[in-house]
Short mmCIF file of C-alpha atoms and ligand atoms in Angstrom, two decimals:
data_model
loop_
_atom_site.label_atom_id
_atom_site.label_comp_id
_atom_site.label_asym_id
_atom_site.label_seq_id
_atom_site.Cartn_x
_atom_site.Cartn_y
_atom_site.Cartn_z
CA UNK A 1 -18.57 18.00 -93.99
CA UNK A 2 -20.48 16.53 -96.98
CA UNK A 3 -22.72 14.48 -97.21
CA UNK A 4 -23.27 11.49 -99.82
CA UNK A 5 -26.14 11.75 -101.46
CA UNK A 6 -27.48 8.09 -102.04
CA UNK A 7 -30.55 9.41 -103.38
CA UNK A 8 -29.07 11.43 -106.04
CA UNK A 9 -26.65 8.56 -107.30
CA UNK A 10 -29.42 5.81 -107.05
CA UNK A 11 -31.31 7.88 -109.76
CA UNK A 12 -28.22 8.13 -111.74
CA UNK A 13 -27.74 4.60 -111.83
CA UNK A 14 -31.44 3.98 -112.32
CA UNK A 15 -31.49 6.43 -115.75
CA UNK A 16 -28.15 3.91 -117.00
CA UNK A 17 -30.09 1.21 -115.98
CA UNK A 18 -33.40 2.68 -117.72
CA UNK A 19 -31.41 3.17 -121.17
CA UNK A 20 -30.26 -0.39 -120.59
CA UNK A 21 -33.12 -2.46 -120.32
CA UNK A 22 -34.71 -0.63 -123.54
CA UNK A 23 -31.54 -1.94 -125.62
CA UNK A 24 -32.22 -5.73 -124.04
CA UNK A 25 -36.02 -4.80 -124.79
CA UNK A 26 -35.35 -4.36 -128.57
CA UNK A 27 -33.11 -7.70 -128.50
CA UNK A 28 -36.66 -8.98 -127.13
CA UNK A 29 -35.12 -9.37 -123.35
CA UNK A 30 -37.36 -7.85 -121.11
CA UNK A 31 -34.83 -8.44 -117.33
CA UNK A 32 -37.50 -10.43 -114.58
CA UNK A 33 -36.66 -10.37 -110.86
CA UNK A 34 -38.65 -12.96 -108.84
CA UNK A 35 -39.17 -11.44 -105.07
CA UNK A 36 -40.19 -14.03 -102.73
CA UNK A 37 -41.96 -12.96 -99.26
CA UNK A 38 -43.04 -15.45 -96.73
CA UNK A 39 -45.40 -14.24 -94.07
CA UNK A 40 -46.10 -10.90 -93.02
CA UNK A 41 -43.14 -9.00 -91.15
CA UNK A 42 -44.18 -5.18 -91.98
CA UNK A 43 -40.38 -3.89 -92.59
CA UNK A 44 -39.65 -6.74 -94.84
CA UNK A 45 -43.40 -5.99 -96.74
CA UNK A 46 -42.33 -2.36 -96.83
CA UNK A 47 -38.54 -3.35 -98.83
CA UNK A 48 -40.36 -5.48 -101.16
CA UNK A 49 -42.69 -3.02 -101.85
CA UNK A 50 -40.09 -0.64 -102.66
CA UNK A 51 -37.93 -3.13 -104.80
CA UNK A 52 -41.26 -3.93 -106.41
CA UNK A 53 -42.44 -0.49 -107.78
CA UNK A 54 -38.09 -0.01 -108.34
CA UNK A 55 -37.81 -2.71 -110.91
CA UNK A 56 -40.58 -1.48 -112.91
CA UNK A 57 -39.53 2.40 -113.04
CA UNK A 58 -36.61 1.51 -115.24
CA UNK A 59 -38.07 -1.22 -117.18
CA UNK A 60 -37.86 -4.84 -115.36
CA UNK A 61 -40.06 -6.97 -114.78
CA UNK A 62 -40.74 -8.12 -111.08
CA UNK A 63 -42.56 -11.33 -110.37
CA UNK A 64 -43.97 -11.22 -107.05
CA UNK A 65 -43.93 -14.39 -104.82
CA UNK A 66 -46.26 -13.47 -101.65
CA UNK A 67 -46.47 -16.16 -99.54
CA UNK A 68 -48.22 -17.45 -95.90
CA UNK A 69 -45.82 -17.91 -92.96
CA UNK A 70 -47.01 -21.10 -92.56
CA UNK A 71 -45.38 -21.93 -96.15
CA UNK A 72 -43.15 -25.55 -95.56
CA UNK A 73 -39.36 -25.61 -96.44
CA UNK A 74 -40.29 -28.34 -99.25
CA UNK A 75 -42.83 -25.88 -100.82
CA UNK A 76 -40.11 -22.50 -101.05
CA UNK A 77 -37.88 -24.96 -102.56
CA UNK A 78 -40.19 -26.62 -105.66
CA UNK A 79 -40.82 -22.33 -106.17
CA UNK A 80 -36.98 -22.19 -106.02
CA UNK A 81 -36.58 -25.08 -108.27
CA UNK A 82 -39.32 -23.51 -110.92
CA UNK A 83 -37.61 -19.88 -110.82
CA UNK A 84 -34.03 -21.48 -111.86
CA UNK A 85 -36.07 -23.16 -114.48
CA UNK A 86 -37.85 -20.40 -115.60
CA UNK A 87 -36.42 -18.30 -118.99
CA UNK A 88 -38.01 -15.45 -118.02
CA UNK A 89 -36.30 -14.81 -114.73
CA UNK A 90 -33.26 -13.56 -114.27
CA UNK A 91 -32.54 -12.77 -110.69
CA UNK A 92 -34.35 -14.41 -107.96
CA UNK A 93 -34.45 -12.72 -104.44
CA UNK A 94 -35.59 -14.27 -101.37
CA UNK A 95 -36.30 -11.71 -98.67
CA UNK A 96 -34.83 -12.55 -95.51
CA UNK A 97 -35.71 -12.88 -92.86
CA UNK A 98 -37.73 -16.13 -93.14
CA UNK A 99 -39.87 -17.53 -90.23
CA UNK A 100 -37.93 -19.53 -87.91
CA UNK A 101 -39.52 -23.13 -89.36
CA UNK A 102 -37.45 -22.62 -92.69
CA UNK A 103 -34.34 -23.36 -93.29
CA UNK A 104 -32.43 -19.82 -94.57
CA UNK A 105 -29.06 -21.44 -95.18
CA UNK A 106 -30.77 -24.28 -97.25
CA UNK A 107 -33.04 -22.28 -99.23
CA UNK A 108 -30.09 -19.36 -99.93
CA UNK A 109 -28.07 -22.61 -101.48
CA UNK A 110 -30.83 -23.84 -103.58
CA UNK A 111 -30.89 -20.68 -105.95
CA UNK A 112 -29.01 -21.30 -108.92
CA UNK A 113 -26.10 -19.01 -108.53
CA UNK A 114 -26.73 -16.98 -111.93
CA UNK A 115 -29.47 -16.04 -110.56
CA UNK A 116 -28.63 -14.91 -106.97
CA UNK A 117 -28.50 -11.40 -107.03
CA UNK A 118 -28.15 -10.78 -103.63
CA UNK A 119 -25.07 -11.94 -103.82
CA UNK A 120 -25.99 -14.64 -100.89
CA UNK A 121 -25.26 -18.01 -102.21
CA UNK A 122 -21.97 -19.60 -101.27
CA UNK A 123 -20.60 -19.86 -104.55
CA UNK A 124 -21.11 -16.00 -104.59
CA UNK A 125 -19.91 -15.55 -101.02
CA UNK A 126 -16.70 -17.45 -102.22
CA UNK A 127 -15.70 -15.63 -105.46
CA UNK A 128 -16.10 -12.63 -103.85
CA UNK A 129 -13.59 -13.18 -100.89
CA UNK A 130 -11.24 -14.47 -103.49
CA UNK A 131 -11.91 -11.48 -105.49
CA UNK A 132 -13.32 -12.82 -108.38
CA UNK A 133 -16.51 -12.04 -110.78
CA UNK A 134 -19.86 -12.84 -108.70
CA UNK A 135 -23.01 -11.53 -107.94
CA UNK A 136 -21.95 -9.03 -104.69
CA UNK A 137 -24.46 -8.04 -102.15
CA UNK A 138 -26.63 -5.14 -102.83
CA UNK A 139 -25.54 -3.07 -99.53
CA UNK A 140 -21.72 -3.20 -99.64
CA UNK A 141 -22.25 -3.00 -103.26
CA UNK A 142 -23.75 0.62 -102.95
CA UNK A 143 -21.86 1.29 -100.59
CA UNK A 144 -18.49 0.97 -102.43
CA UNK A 145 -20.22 2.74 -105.35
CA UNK A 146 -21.17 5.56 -103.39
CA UNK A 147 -17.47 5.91 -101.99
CA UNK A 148 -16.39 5.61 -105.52
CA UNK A 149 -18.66 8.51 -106.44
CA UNK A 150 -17.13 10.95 -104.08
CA UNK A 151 -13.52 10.11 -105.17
CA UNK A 152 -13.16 8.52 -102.32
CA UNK A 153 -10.33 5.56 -102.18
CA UNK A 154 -9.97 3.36 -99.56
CA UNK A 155 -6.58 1.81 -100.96
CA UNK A 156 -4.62 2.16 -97.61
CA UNK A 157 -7.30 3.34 -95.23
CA UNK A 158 -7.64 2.06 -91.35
CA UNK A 159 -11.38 0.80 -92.20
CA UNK A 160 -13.48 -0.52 -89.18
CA UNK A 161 -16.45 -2.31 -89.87
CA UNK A 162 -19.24 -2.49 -87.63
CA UNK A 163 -21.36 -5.69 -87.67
CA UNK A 164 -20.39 -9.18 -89.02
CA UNK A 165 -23.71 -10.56 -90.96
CA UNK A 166 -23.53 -12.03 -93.73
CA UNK A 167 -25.68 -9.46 -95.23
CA UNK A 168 -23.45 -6.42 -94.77
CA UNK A 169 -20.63 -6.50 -92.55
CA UNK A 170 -19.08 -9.81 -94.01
CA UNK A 171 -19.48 -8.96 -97.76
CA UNK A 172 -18.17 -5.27 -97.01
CA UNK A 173 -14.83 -6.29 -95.22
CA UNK A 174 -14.53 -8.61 -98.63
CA UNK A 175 -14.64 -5.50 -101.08
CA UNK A 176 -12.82 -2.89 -99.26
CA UNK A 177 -9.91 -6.04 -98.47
CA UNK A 178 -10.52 -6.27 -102.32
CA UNK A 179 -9.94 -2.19 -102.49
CA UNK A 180 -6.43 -2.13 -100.80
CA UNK A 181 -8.44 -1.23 -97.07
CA UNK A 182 -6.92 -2.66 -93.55
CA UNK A 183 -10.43 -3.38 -91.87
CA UNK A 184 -11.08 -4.50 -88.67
CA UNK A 185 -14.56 -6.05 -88.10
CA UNK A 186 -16.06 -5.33 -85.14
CA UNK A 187 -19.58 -7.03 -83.41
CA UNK A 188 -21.30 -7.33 -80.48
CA UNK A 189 -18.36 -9.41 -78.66
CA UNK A 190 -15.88 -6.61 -79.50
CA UNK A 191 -13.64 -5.92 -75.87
CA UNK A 192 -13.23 -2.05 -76.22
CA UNK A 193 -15.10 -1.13 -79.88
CA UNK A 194 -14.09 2.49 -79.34
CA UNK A 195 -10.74 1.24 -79.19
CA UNK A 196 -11.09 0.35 -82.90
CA UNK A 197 -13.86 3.10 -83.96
CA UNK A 198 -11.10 5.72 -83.26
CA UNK A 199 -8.25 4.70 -84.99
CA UNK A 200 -10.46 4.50 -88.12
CA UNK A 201 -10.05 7.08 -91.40
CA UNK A 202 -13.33 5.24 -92.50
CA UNK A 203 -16.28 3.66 -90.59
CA UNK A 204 -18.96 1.37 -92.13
CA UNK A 205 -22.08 0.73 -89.39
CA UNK A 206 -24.61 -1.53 -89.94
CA UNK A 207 -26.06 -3.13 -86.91
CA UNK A 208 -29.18 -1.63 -86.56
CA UNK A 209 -29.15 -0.29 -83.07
CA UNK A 210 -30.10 3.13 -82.94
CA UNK A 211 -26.88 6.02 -82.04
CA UNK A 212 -24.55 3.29 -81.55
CA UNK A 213 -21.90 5.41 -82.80
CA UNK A 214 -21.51 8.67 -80.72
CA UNK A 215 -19.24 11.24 -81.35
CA UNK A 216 -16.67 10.27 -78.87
CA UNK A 217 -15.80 6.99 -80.65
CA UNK A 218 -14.99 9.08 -84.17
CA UNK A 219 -11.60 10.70 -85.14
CA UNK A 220 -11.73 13.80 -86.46
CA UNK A 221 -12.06 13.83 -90.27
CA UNK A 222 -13.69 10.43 -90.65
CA UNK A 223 -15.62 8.92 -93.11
CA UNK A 224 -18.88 7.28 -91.91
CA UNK A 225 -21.25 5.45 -93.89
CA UNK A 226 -24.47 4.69 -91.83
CA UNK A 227 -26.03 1.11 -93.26
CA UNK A 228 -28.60 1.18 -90.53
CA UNK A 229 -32.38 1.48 -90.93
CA UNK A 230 -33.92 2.11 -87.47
CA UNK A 231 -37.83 3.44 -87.23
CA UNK A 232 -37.74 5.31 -83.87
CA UNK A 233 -41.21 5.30 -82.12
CA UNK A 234 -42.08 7.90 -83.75
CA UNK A 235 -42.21 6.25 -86.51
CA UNK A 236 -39.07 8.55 -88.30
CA UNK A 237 -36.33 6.69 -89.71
CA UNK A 238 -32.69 6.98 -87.98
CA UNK A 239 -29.32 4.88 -88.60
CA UNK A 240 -27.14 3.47 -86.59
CA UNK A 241 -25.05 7.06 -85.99
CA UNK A 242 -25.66 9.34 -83.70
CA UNK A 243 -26.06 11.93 -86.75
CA UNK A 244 -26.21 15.75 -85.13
CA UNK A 245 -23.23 15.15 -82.83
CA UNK A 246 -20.93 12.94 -85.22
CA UNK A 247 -21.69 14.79 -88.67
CA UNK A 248 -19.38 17.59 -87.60
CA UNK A 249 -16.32 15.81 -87.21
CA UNK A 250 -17.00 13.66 -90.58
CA UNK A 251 -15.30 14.47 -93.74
CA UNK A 252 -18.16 12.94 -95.28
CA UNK A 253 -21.09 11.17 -93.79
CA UNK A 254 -24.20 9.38 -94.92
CA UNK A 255 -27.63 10.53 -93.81
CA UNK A 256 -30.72 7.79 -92.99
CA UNK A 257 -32.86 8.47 -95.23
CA UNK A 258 -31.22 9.25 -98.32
CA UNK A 259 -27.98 7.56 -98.16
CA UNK A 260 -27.35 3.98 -98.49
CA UNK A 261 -31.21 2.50 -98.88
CA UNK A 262 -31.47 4.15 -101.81
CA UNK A 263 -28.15 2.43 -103.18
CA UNK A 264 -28.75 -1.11 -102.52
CA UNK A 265 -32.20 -1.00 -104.54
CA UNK A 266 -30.47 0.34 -107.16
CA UNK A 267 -27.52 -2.16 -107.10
CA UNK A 268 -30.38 -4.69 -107.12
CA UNK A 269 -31.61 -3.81 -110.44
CA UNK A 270 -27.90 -3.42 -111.78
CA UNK A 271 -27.32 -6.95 -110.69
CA UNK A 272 -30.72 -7.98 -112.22
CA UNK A 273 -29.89 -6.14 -115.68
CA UNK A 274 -26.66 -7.56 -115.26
CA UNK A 275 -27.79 -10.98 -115.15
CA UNK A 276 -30.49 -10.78 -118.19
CA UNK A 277 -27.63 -9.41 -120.59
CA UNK A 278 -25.81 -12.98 -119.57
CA UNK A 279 -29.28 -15.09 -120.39
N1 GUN B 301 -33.17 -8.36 -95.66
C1 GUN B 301 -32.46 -7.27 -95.31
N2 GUN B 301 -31.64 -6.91 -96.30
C2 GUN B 301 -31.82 -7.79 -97.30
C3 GUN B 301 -31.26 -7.92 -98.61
O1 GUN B 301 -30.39 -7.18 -99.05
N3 GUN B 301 -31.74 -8.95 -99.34
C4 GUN B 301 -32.68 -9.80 -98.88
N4 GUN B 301 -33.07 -10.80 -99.67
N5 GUN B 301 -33.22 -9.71 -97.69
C5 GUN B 301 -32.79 -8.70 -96.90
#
């Protein structure tokens, strides 16, 4: 069994992206990512955080947007409106999940889709399931970069996909589709999910309950990748696998911490340098 370090790539792609922004910086092009945060949910405080202090190790900019959760729709959308108007910004992120008074699907659409590097806006959402240059979300993103890493292909694979947002599960049956993959997407109104789980050479989890996966429901020489961030009450992070039991039966498996976190920040700031050099 190996495991795929996340960690260790994200810093790899970090240094690239380091080197990168001090070419733009001598063209005068200093990248900006705008990070907008309404109200006060601790988790989404503690990503932003981390994107925050991210963006300025290798060199962009990050333009923090920290607002009350009593902020109207019409409000996050004149911001909106300024940040696509605004030179200086590049990519402009709008951590979800908003308060239940705003309008997600409205306010996702209103950012100018050369600057959506989440990968979130429709426009985005449709060039990527027709396989065409876009902005891809940050999660699948790392994910398939993280595969790629390890030599591993999924051109042929059974792939089953747990979870259908629109976050992770959606985007990543779109790029491993994209990679040659037969995936089956799975969710909470699945019939018989191990059904599915077993007959899979590669599993992709990201549904945020806690040991969801057990070892029972994996073939023997899998591939899972573990997209779920779970703080336990002891305040540890765990995934979505049920690591100790399933890890020996893996091929290769992702640990939480250390795996896939660490690659969607970085595929953040890739899509964020990625966007300045197209200013
Ligand atoms: N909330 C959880 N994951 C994400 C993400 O990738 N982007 C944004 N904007 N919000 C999130």
């Amino acid at each position: 069994m190996t495991l795929l370090d996340g960690k260790a790539l994200s810093d790899t792609f970090k240094q690239t992206l380091t080197s990168e922004c001090k070419t733009l910086k001598e063209k005068g092009v200093v990248p900006g990512l705008a990070v907008v945060l309404v109200g006060s949910d601790p988790a989404s405080a503690t990503y932003v955080g981390m994107k925050e202090r991210s963006c300025e190790a290798v060199g962009i900019r990050s333009i923090m947007h920290r607002l009350p959760e009593s902020t109207a729709q019409e409000a996050l959308l004149s911001l909106i409106d300024t940040l696509n108007k605004d030179p200086q910004v590049d990519g402009i992120l709008v951590q979800l999940p908003l308060p239940a008074h705003l309008d997600s699907d409205a306010i996702l659409e209103a950012i100018t889709p050369c600057k959506d590097v989440d990968g979130f806006h429709a426009i985005n959402v449709g060039k990527l399931s027709q396989n065409l240059e876009g902005f891809v979300p940050c999660t699948p993103l790392g994910v398939m970069k993280l595969l790629e890493a390890y030599a591993i292909n999924p051109k042929g694979m059974d792939v089953c996909v747990i979870g259908r947002s629109n976050i992770v599960g959606k985007p990543m049956m779109n790029l491993l589709i994209n990679a040659g993959a037969t995936v089956t997407v799975c969710h909470s109104q699945t019939k018989d999910l191990k059904a599915h789980t077993l007959r899979a050479d590669l599993l992709v989890v990201g549904v945020g309950k806690p040991a969801l996966l057990k070892a029972d429901m994996v073939k023997e020489g899998a591939i899972v990748i573990d997209v779920g961030i779970n703080r336990t009450d002891k305040g540890t992070l765990v995934g979505d696998v049920d690591f100790d039991a399933v890890a020996p039966k893996c091929t290769f498996i992702t640990p939480v911490p250390g795996g896939v976190g660490p690659m969607t920040i970085a595929m953040l700031l890739s899509n964020t340098v990625h966007a300045a050099k197209n200013r």
